[in-house]
PDB file of C-alpha atoms and ligand atoms in Angstrom:
ATOM      1  CA  UNK A   1     -35.406  -4.379  15.847  1.00  0.00           C
ATOM      2  CA  UNK A   2     -35.491  -3.468  12.182  1.00  0.00           C
ATOM      3  CA  UNK A   3     -33.657  -5.696   9.795  1.00  0.00           C
ATOM      4  CA  UNK A   4     -34.145  -5.421   6.073  1.00  0.00           C
ATOM      5  CA  UNK A   5     -32.053  -6.715   3.182  1.00  0.00           C
ATOM      6  CA  UNK A   6     -31.823  -4.671  -0.027  1.00  0.00           C
ATOM      7  CA  UNK A   7     -31.447  -7.459  -2.585  1.00  0.00           C
ATOM      8  CA  UNK A   8     -30.691  -5.246  -5.588  1.00  0.00           C
ATOM      9  CA  UNK A   9     -29.206  -1.767  -5.739  1.00  0.00           C
ATOM     10  CA  UNK A  10     -26.644   0.207  -7.719  1.00  0.00           C
ATOM     11  CA  UNK A  11     -24.626   1.735  -4.910  1.00  0.00           C
ATOM     12  CA  UNK A  12     -21.649   2.075  -7.283  1.00  0.00           C
ATOM     13  CA  UNK A  13     -23.601   4.601  -9.385  1.00  0.00           C
ATOM     14  CA  UNK A  14     -21.969   8.007  -9.742  1.00  0.00           C
ATOM     15  CA  UNK A  15     -25.048   9.482  -8.031  1.00  0.00           C
ATOM     16  CA  UNK A  16     -23.610   8.283  -4.694  1.00  0.00           C
ATOM     17  CA  UNK A  17     -19.976   9.330  -5.160  1.00  0.00           C
ATOM     18  CA  UNK A  18     -20.280  12.536  -3.169  1.00  0.00           C
ATOM     19  CA  UNK A  19     -22.128  11.319  -0.078  1.00  0.00           C
ATOM     20  CA  UNK A  20     -21.687   7.540   0.092  1.00  0.00           C
ATOM     21  CA  UNK A  21     -20.847   7.587   3.820  1.00  0.00           C
ATOM     22  CA  UNK A  22     -24.049   9.458   4.640  1.00  0.00           C
ATOM     23  CA  UNK A  23     -26.114   7.198   2.375  1.00  0.00           C
ATOM     24  CA  UNK A  24     -24.766   4.066   4.081  1.00  0.00           C
ATOM     25  CA  UNK A  25     -25.217   5.539   7.556  1.00  0.00           C
ATOM     26  CA  UNK A  26     -28.825   6.504   6.791  1.00  0.00           C
ATOM     27  CA  UNK A  27     -29.561   3.064   5.380  1.00  0.00           C
ATOM     28  CA  UNK A  28     -28.272   1.434   8.581  1.00  0.00           C
ATOM     29  CA  UNK A  29     -30.429   3.801  10.651  1.00  0.00           C
ATOM     30  CA  UNK A  30     -33.408   2.773   8.526  1.00  0.00           C
ATOM     31  CA  UNK A  31     -32.840  -0.859   9.560  1.00  0.00           C
ATOM     32  CA  UNK A  32     -30.854  -2.270   6.674  1.00  0.00           C
ATOM     33  CA  UNK A  33     -28.726  -5.283   7.547  1.00  0.00           C
ATOM     34  CA  UNK A  34     -27.153  -5.791   4.164  1.00  0.00           C
ATOM     35  CA  UNK A  35     -27.189  -4.438   0.672  1.00  0.00           C
ATOM     36  CA  UNK A  36     -26.501  -6.344  -2.545  1.00  0.00           C
ATOM     37  CA  UNK A  37     -24.546  -4.155  -4.959  1.00  0.00           C
ATOM     38  CA  UNK A  38     -25.245  -5.290  -8.528  1.00  0.00           C
ATOM     39  CA  UNK A  39     -23.159  -4.424 -11.579  1.00  0.00           C
ATOM     40  CA  UNK A  40     -24.164  -3.546 -15.117  1.00  0.00           C
ATOM     41  CA  UNK A  41     -20.831  -3.768 -16.952  1.00  0.00           C
ATOM     42  CA  UNK A  42     -17.221  -4.823 -16.446  1.00  0.00           C
ATOM     43  CA  UNK A  43     -15.912  -1.260 -16.035  1.00  0.00           C
ATOM     44  CA  UNK A  44     -17.631  -0.898 -12.649  1.00  0.00           C
ATOM     45  CA  UNK A  45     -16.626  -4.277 -11.169  1.00  0.00           C
ATOM     46  CA  UNK A  46     -13.552  -2.967  -9.354  1.00  0.00           C
ATOM     47  CA  UNK A  47     -15.545  -0.109  -7.847  1.00  0.00           C
ATOM     48  CA  UNK A  48     -18.153  -2.540  -6.487  1.00  0.00           C
ATOM     49  CA  UNK A  49     -15.486  -4.771  -4.973  1.00  0.00           C
ATOM     50  CA  UNK A  50     -13.808  -1.710  -3.437  1.00  0.00           C
ATOM     51  CA  UNK A  51     -17.125  -0.602  -1.911  1.00  0.00           C
ATOM     52  CA  UNK A  52     -17.707  -4.073  -0.464  1.00  0.00           C
ATOM     53  CA  UNK A  53     -14.253  -3.874   1.140  1.00  0.00           C
ATOM     54  CA  UNK A  54     -14.876  -0.373   2.454  1.00  0.00           C
ATOM     55  CA  UNK A  55     -18.168  -1.486   4.054  1.00  0.00           C
ATOM     56  CA  UNK A  56     -17.435  -5.114   4.954  1.00  0.00           C
ATOM     57  CA  UNK A  57     -20.336  -7.229   6.141  1.00  0.00           C
ATOM     58  CA  UNK A  58     -22.755  -4.625   4.815  1.00  0.00           C
ATOM     59  CA  UNK A  59     -22.223  -4.173   1.059  1.00  0.00           C
ATOM     60  CA  UNK A  60     -22.127  -7.516  -0.771  1.00  0.00           C
ATOM     61  CA  UNK A  61     -20.975  -7.666  -4.399  1.00  0.00           C
ATOM     62  CA  UNK A  62     -22.767  -9.212  -7.380  1.00  0.00           C
ATOM     63  CA  UNK A  63     -20.972  -9.045 -10.725  1.00  0.00           C
ATOM     64  CA  UNK A  64     -22.576  -9.593 -14.105  1.00  0.00           C
ATOM     65  CA  UNK A  65     -23.288  -8.152 -17.542  1.00  0.00           C
ATOM     66  CA  UNK A  66     -26.612  -6.332 -17.911  1.00  0.00           C
ATOM     67  CA  UNK A  67     -28.616  -7.030 -21.114  1.00  0.00           C
ATOM     68  CA  UNK A  68     -28.424  -3.336 -22.043  1.00  0.00           C
ATOM     69  CA  UNK A  69     -25.043  -1.622 -22.284  1.00  0.00           C
ATOM     70  CA  UNK A  70     -24.645   2.158 -22.372  1.00  0.00           C
ATOM     71  CA  UNK A  71     -22.686   3.584 -25.296  1.00  0.00           C
ATOM     72  CA  UNK A  72     -23.114   7.191 -24.117  1.00  0.00           C
ATOM     73  CA  UNK A  73     -25.496   8.874 -21.637  1.00  0.00           C
ATOM     74  CA  UNK A  74     -28.050   9.135 -24.462  1.00  0.00           C
ATOM     75  CA  UNK A  75     -27.484   5.843 -26.247  1.00  0.00           C
ATOM     76  CA  UNK A  76     -27.662   2.176 -25.283  1.00  0.00           C
ATOM     77  CA  UNK A  77     -27.417  -1.135 -27.112  1.00  0.00           C
ATOM     78  CA  UNK A  78     -27.960  -4.844 -26.498  1.00  0.00           C
ATOM     79  CA  UNK A  79     -25.197  -6.683 -24.620  1.00  0.00           C
ATOM     80  CA  UNK A  80     -22.872  -8.841 -26.718  1.00  0.00           C
ATOM     81  CA  UNK A  81     -20.606 -11.812 -26.026  1.00  0.00           C
ATOM     82  CA  UNK A  82     -17.666  -9.396 -26.341  1.00  0.00           C
ATOM     83  CA  UNK A  83     -19.025  -7.518 -23.297  1.00  0.00           C
ATOM     84  CA  UNK A  84     -19.118 -10.803 -21.451  1.00  0.00           C
ATOM     85  CA  UNK A  85     -15.594 -11.757 -22.538  1.00  0.00           C
ATOM     86  CA  UNK A  86     -14.323  -8.513 -20.992  1.00  0.00           C
ATOM     87  CA  UNK A  87     -16.153  -9.317 -17.757  1.00  0.00           C
ATOM     88  CA  UNK A  88     -15.197 -12.979 -17.313  1.00  0.00           C
ATOM     89  CA  UNK A  89     -11.605 -12.585 -16.053  1.00  0.00           C
ATOM     90  CA  UNK A  90     -12.773 -10.104 -13.393  1.00  0.00           C
ATOM     91  CA  UNK A  91     -15.631 -12.370 -12.287  1.00  0.00           C
ATOM     92  CA  UNK A  92     -13.126 -15.209 -12.046  1.00  0.00           C
ATOM     93  CA  UNK A  93     -10.752 -13.057 -10.007  1.00  0.00           C
ATOM     94  CA  UNK A  94     -13.387 -12.107  -7.419  1.00  0.00           C
ATOM     95  CA  UNK A  95     -15.569 -15.240  -7.544  1.00  0.00           C
ATOM     96  CA  UNK A  96     -15.058 -16.142  -3.889  1.00  0.00           C
ATOM     97  CA  UNK A  97     -16.352 -12.772  -2.727  1.00  0.00           C
ATOM     98  CA  UNK A  98     -19.537 -12.762  -4.810  1.00  0.00           C
ATOM     99  CA  UNK A  99     -22.988 -13.466  -3.372  1.00  0.00           C
ATOM    100  CA  UNK A 100     -24.628 -13.657  -6.822  1.00  0.00           C
ATOM    101  CA  UNK A 101     -24.092 -13.194 -10.542  1.00  0.00           C
ATOM    102  CA  UNK A 102     -25.896 -10.030 -11.634  1.00  0.00           C
ATOM    103  CA  UNK A 103     -27.324  -7.950 -12.927  1.00  0.00           C
ATOM    104  CA  UNK A 104     -28.117 -10.262 -15.842  1.00  0.00           C
ATOM    105  CA  UNK A 105     -31.259 -10.765 -17.887  1.00  0.00           C
ATOM    106  CA  UNK A 106     -33.248  -9.810 -20.960  1.00  0.00           C
ATOM    107  CA  UNK A 107     -34.519  -6.365 -21.936  1.00  0.00           C
ATOM    108  CA  UNK A 108     -36.679  -6.220 -25.028  1.00  0.00           C
ATOM    109  CA  UNK A 109     -37.665  -2.550 -24.634  1.00  0.00           C
ATOM    110  CA  UNK A 110     -38.045  -1.454 -28.290  1.00  0.00           C
ATOM    111  CA  UNK A 111     -35.578   1.456 -28.082  1.00  0.00           C
ATOM    112  CA  UNK A 112     -32.752  -0.912 -27.050  1.00  0.00           C
ATOM    113  CA  UNK A 113     -33.500  -3.605 -29.608  1.00  0.00           C
ATOM    114  CA  UNK A 114     -33.183  -3.023 -33.321  1.00  0.00           C
ATOM    115  CA  UNK A 115     -33.675  -6.588 -34.564  1.00  0.00           C
ATOM    116  CA  UNK A 116     -33.937 -10.262 -33.698  1.00  0.00           C
ATOM    117  CA  UNK A 117     -30.110 -10.494 -33.554  1.00  0.00           C
ATOM    118  CA  UNK A 118     -30.038  -8.162 -30.551  1.00  0.00           C
ATOM    119  CA  UNK A 119     -32.478 -10.408 -28.694  1.00  0.00           C
ATOM    120  CA  UNK A 120     -30.446 -13.479 -29.576  1.00  0.00           C
ATOM    121  CA  UNK A 121     -27.263 -11.774 -28.429  1.00  0.00           C
ATOM    122  CA  UNK A 122     -28.879 -10.977 -25.055  1.00  0.00           C
ATOM    123  CA  UNK A 123     -30.039 -14.586 -24.768  1.00  0.00           C
ATOM    124  CA  UNK A 124     -26.527 -15.910 -25.378  1.00  0.00           C
ATOM    125  CA  UNK A 125     -25.062 -13.547 -22.786  1.00  0.00           C
ATOM    126  CA  UNK A 126     -27.681 -14.643 -20.253  1.00  0.00           C
ATOM    127  CA  UNK A 127     -27.256 -18.364 -21.014  1.00  0.00           C
ATOM    128  CA  UNK A 128     -23.503 -18.160 -20.503  1.00  0.00           C
ATOM    129  CA  UNK A 129     -23.917 -16.295 -17.230  1.00  0.00           C
ATOM    130  CA  UNK A 130     -26.486 -18.845 -16.052  1.00  0.00           C
ATOM    131  CA  UNK A 131     -23.838 -21.522 -16.610  1.00  0.00           C
ATOM    132  CA  UNK A 132     -21.195 -19.513 -14.753  1.00  0.00           C
ATOM    133  CA  UNK A 133     -23.571 -19.091 -11.820  1.00  0.00           C
ATOM    134  CA  UNK A 134     -24.173 -22.830 -11.770  1.00  0.00           C
ATOM    135  CA  UNK A 135     -20.453 -23.587 -11.840  1.00  0.00           C
ATOM    136  CA  UNK A 136     -19.820 -21.163  -8.985  1.00  0.00           C
ATOM    137  CA  UNK A 137     -22.942 -22.331  -7.148  1.00  0.00           C
ATOM    138  CA  UNK A 138     -24.278 -18.772  -7.023  1.00  0.00           C
ATOM    139  CA  UNK A 139     -27.804 -17.444  -7.539  1.00  0.00           C
ATOM    140  CA  UNK A 140     -28.684 -15.060 -10.387  1.00  0.00           C
ATOM    141  CA  UNK A 141     -29.820 -11.465  -9.800  1.00  0.00           C
ATOM    142  CA  UNK A 142     -32.063 -10.983 -12.828  1.00  0.00           C
ATOM    143  CA  UNK A 143     -33.370  -8.006 -14.789  1.00  0.00           C
ATOM    144  CA  UNK A 144     -36.294  -8.443 -17.168  1.00  0.00           C
ATOM    145  CA  UNK A 145     -38.050  -5.670 -18.995  1.00  0.00           C
ATOM    146  CA  UNK A 146     -40.669  -6.173 -21.673  1.00  0.00           C
ATOM    147  CA  UNK A 147     -39.346  -9.745 -21.509  1.00  0.00           C
ATOM    148  CA  UNK A 148     -40.907 -11.356 -18.438  1.00  0.00           C
ATOM    149  CA  UNK A 149     -42.055 -14.532 -20.138  1.00  0.00           C
ATOM    150  CA  UNK A 150     -38.914 -15.127 -22.264  1.00  0.00           C
ATOM    151  CA  UNK A 151     -36.716 -14.531 -19.216  1.00  0.00           C
ATOM    152  CA  UNK A 152     -38.507 -17.004 -16.963  1.00  0.00           C
ATOM    153  CA  UNK A 153     -38.702 -19.563 -19.769  1.00  0.00           C
ATOM    154  CA  UNK A 154     -34.995 -19.230 -20.525  1.00  0.00           C
ATOM    155  CA  UNK A 155     -34.037 -19.607 -16.848  1.00  0.00           C
ATOM    156  CA  UNK A 156     -36.161 -22.729 -16.568  1.00  0.00           C
ATOM    157  CA  UNK A 157     -34.791 -24.186 -19.823  1.00  0.00           C
ATOM    158  CA  UNK A 158     -31.249 -23.630 -18.559  1.00  0.00           C
ATOM    159  CA  UNK A 159     -32.047 -25.452 -15.320  1.00  0.00           C
ATOM    160  CA  UNK A 160     -31.552 -22.375 -13.128  1.00  0.00           C
ATOM    161  CA  UNK A 161     -32.942 -23.093  -9.689  1.00  0.00           C
ATOM    162  CA  UNK A 162     -31.821 -20.025  -7.718  1.00  0.00           C
ATOM    163  CA  UNK A 163     -32.899 -16.676  -9.109  1.00  0.00           C
ATOM    164  CA  UNK A 164     -34.141 -13.279  -8.005  1.00  0.00           C
ATOM    165  CA  UNK A 165     -36.359 -11.545 -10.539  1.00  0.00           C
ATOM    166  CA  UNK A 166     -35.929  -7.863  -9.757  1.00  0.00           C
ATOM    167  CA  UNK A 167     -38.613  -5.248 -10.509  1.00  0.00           C
ATOM    168  CA  UNK A 168     -40.483  -7.798 -12.610  1.00  0.00           C
ATOM    169  CA  UNK A 169     -42.740  -5.985 -15.099  1.00  0.00           C
ATOM    170  CA  UNK A 170     -44.567  -9.007 -16.528  1.00  0.00           C
ATOM    171  CA  UNK A 171     -47.998 -10.402 -15.802  1.00  0.00           C
ATOM    172  CA  UNK A 172     -48.744 -12.019 -12.441  1.00  0.00           C
ATOM    173  CA  UNK A 173     -49.643 -15.255 -14.281  1.00  0.00           C
ATOM    174  CA  UNK A 174     -46.127 -15.365 -15.787  1.00  0.00           C
ATOM    175  CA  UNK A 175     -44.564 -14.566 -12.400  1.00  0.00           C
ATOM    176  CA  UNK A 176     -46.434 -17.531 -10.961  1.00  0.00           C
ATOM    177  CA  UNK A 177     -44.533 -19.799 -13.377  1.00  0.00           C
ATOM    178  CA  UNK A 178     -41.389 -18.452 -11.719  1.00  0.00           C
ATOM    179  CA  UNK A 179     -42.836 -19.142  -8.282  1.00  0.00           C
ATOM    180  CA  UNK A 180     -43.393 -22.766  -9.339  1.00  0.00           C
ATOM    181  CA  UNK A 181     -39.722 -22.924 -10.321  1.00  0.00           C
ATOM    182  CA  UNK A 182     -38.758 -21.639  -6.852  1.00  0.00           C
ATOM    183  CA  UNK A 183     -37.734 -18.130  -7.944  1.00  0.00           C
ATOM    184  CA  UNK A 184     -37.991 -15.013  -5.793  1.00  0.00           C
ATOM    185  CA  UNK A 185     -39.275 -11.573  -6.799  1.00  0.00           C
ATOM    186  CA  UNK A 186     -37.918  -8.349  -5.292  1.00  0.00           C
ATOM    187  CA  UNK A 187     -40.172  -5.325  -4.953  1.00  0.00           C
ATOM    188  CA  UNK A 188     -38.851  -1.735  -5.175  1.00  0.00           C
ATOM    189  CA  UNK A 189     -40.306   1.402  -3.509  1.00  0.00           C
ATOM    190  CA  UNK A 190     -41.803   2.462  -6.873  1.00  0.00           C
ATOM    191  CA  UNK A 191     -44.603   0.013  -6.011  1.00  0.00           C
ATOM    192  CA  UNK A 192     -46.431   2.980  -4.471  1.00  0.00           C
ATOM    193  CA  UNK A 193     -46.871   4.441  -7.974  1.00  0.00           C
ATOM    194  CA  UNK A 194     -47.074   1.219 -10.027  1.00  0.00           C
ATOM    195  CA  UNK A 195     -50.383  -0.538 -10.409  1.00  0.00           C
ATOM    196  CA  UNK A 196     -48.588  -3.414 -12.168  1.00  0.00           C
ATOM    197  CA  UNK A 197     -46.351  -4.048  -9.126  1.00  0.00           C
ATOM    198  CA  UNK A 198     -49.329  -3.807  -6.772  1.00  0.00           C
ATOM    199  CA  UNK A 199     -51.134  -6.481  -8.812  1.00  0.00           C
ATOM    200  CA  UNK A 200     -47.991  -8.598  -8.812  1.00  0.00           C
ATOM    201  CA  UNK A 201     -47.659  -8.478  -5.022  1.00  0.00           C
ATOM    202  CA  UNK A 202     -51.327  -9.387  -4.637  1.00  0.00           C
ATOM    203  CA  UNK A 203     -50.663 -12.635  -6.510  1.00  0.00           C
ATOM    204  CA  UNK A 204     -47.205 -13.568  -5.254  1.00  0.00           C
ATOM    205  CA  UNK A 205     -46.938 -15.577  -2.042  1.00  0.00           C
ATOM    206  CA  UNK A 206     -45.007 -13.666   0.646  1.00  0.00           C
ATOM    207  CA  UNK A 207     -42.684 -16.694   0.744  1.00  0.00           C
ATOM    208  CA  UNK A 208     -41.407 -15.701  -2.720  1.00  0.00           C
ATOM    209  CA  UNK A 209     -41.045 -11.960  -2.121  1.00  0.00           C
ATOM    210  CA  UNK A 210     -37.826 -10.074  -1.325  1.00  0.00           C
ATOM    211  CA  UNK A 211     -37.179  -6.347  -0.927  1.00  0.00           C
ATOM    212  CA  UNK A 212     -34.993  -4.146  -3.097  1.00  0.00           C
ATOM    213  CA  UNK A 213     -34.549  -0.459  -3.852  1.00  0.00           C
ATOM    214  CA  UNK A 214     -32.744  -0.539  -7.238  1.00  0.00           C
ATOM    215  CA  UNK A 215     -31.213   2.762  -6.022  1.00  0.00           C
ATOM    216  CA  UNK A 216     -30.710   5.267  -7.565  1.00  0.00           C
ATOM    217  CA  UNK A 217     -33.684   4.221  -9.763  1.00  0.00           C
ATOM    218  CA  UNK A 218     -37.241   3.086  -8.947  1.00  0.00           C
ATOM    219  CA  UNK A 219     -37.808   5.323  -5.936  1.00  0.00           C
ATOM    220  CA  UNK A 220     -41.143   6.453  -4.529  1.00  0.00           C
ATOM    221  CA  UNK A 221     -40.961   9.637  -6.622  1.00  0.00           C
ATOM    222  CA  UNK A 222     -40.044   9.689 -10.306  1.00  0.00           C
ATOM    223  CA  UNK A 223     -36.825  11.533 -11.205  1.00  0.00           C
ATOM    224  CA  UNK A 224     -35.716  11.770  -7.550  1.00  0.00           C
ATOM    225  CA  UNK A 225     -32.609   9.812  -6.481  1.00  0.00           C
ATOM    226  CA  UNK A 226     -33.656   6.656  -4.677  1.00  0.00           C
ATOM    227  CA  UNK A 227     -31.643   5.437  -1.675  1.00  0.00           C
ATOM    228  CA  UNK A 228     -31.433   2.134   0.190  1.00  0.00           C
ATOM    229  CA  UNK A 229     -33.016   3.782   3.258  1.00  0.00           C
ATOM    230  CA  UNK A 230     -36.311   3.759   1.286  1.00  0.00           C
ATOM    231  CA  UNK A 231     -36.524  -0.033   1.630  1.00  0.00           C
ATOM    232  CA  UNK A 232     -39.200   0.384   4.337  1.00  0.00           C
ATOM    233  CA  UNK A 233     -41.515   1.992   1.758  1.00  0.00           C
ATOM    234  CA  UNK A 234     -41.635  -1.346  -0.090  1.00  0.00           C
ATOM    235  CA  UNK A 235     -42.206  -3.273   3.147  1.00  0.00           C
ATOM    236  CA  UNK A 236     -45.007  -0.962   4.260  1.00  0.00           C
ATOM    237  CA  UNK A 237     -46.819  -1.135   0.952  1.00  0.00           C
ATOM    238  CA  UNK A 238     -46.533  -4.934   0.795  1.00  0.00           C
ATOM    239  CA  UNK A 239     -47.863  -5.167   4.356  1.00  0.00           C
ATOM    240  CA  UNK A 240     -50.936  -3.142   3.327  1.00  0.00           C
ATOM    241  CA  UNK A 241     -51.633  -5.329   0.303  1.00  0.00           C
ATOM    242  CA  UNK A 242     -51.079  -8.577   2.179  1.00  0.00           C
ATOM    243  CA  UNK A 243     -52.922  -7.460   5.336  1.00  0.00           C
ATOM    244  CA  UNK A 244     -50.033  -8.448   7.623  1.00  0.00           C
ATOM    245  CA  UNK A 245     -47.747  -6.372   9.851  1.00  0.00           C
ATOM    246  CA  UNK A 246     -44.629  -4.655   8.533  1.00  0.00           C
ATOM    247  CA  UNK A 247     -42.663  -6.806  11.022  1.00  0.00           C
ATOM    248  CA  UNK A 248     -44.021  -9.935   9.384  1.00  0.00           C
ATOM    249  CA  UNK A 249     -43.077  -8.673   5.904  1.00  0.00           C
ATOM    250  CA  UNK A 250     -39.608  -7.815   7.187  1.00  0.00           C
ATOM    251  CA  UNK A 251     -39.084 -11.189   8.845  1.00  0.00           C
ATOM    252  CA  UNK A 252     -40.299 -13.264   5.905  1.00  0.00           C
ATOM    253  CA  UNK A 253     -38.504 -11.239   3.205  1.00  0.00           C
ATOM    254  CA  UNK A 254     -35.251 -11.271   5.184  1.00  0.00           C
ATOM    255  CA  UNK A 255     -35.482 -15.035   5.682  1.00  0.00           C
ATOM    256  CA  UNK A 256     -36.202 -15.400   1.944  1.00  0.00           C
ATOM    257  CA  UNK A 257     -33.109 -13.350   1.095  1.00  0.00           C
ATOM    258  CA  UNK A 258     -30.952 -15.419   3.435  1.00  0.00           C
ATOM    259  CA  UNK A 259     -32.246 -18.608   1.834  1.00  0.00           C
ATOM    260  CA  UNK A 260     -31.636 -17.354  -1.703  1.00  0.00           C
ATOM    261  CA  UNK A 261     -28.222 -15.815  -0.936  1.00  0.00           C
ATOM    262  CA  UNK A 262     -26.765 -18.273   1.595  1.00  0.00           C
ATOM    263  CA  UNK A 263     -23.402 -16.496   1.674  1.00  0.00           C
ATOM    264  CA  UNK A 264     -25.129 -13.671   3.546  1.00  0.00           C
ATOM    265  CA  UNK A 265     -25.891 -16.018   6.428  1.00  0.00           C
ATOM    266  CA  UNK A 266     -22.225 -16.384   7.231  1.00  0.00           C
ATOM    267  CA  UNK A 267     -21.549 -12.647   7.091  1.00  0.00           C
ATOM    268  CA  UNK A 268     -24.471 -11.151   8.996  1.00  0.00           C
ATOM    269  CA  UNK A 269     -26.427 -12.185  12.015  1.00  0.00           C
ATOM    270  CA  UNK A 270     -30.026 -10.952  11.844  1.00  0.00           C
TER     271      UNK A 270
HETATM  272 ZN1   ZN B   1     -30.884  -2.775 -11.399  1.00  0.00          ZN
END
């Protein structure tokens, strides 16, 4: 029996509005047991909660403020504490339903960052969300881009002990610092076209690897909508690199996800 967990996807994205039922049905056929729906900003929180209620026991909500906030389809900026202030009452309202706080993190991609203030603002937003996660006893679902080392260092400094680093783009040696801290790393289907992710998986112990799709992004083909059903592409590629069966990758990554997100254990029975 197939049983995967997609630890990070954006199922609330407008890309899925037209055919969400088909997308969910296909992901179940592909062996998905559960899907973690992460948020990027407060305006989509209600939609994520509504989706988790429409697909109970299958879509699990994570709410958080992403380090990069869209101003328009063409323009983005660093997250600010004001963005977080708008999000906090909604997080508080739904806290009992959440399986994690996310998507949170640091993104130092040059086009999103104009100065040191932007980086500091992202750090403050992440630090506050790390504290909220601790208070609620929830793990963090973490984004890091061009900021692998600062992200892992900040999490460790803040005493975070439960974190998923999604689509980590840093060096394997930096990832290994996260492994020492007990963090998990989720691998998207884009691994088939990313030498960096292949190198990362070579280094990471299977015991610290989870699966994700980051749908609609990070699919096997660039510019093509990614879907949760593609989760097996990650599992197959990891199995090749690690020289173990796909079943083994599935079993270990699913157990890892259940350990990291204990609320899933109560809701699904693998
Ligand atoms: Zn994401």
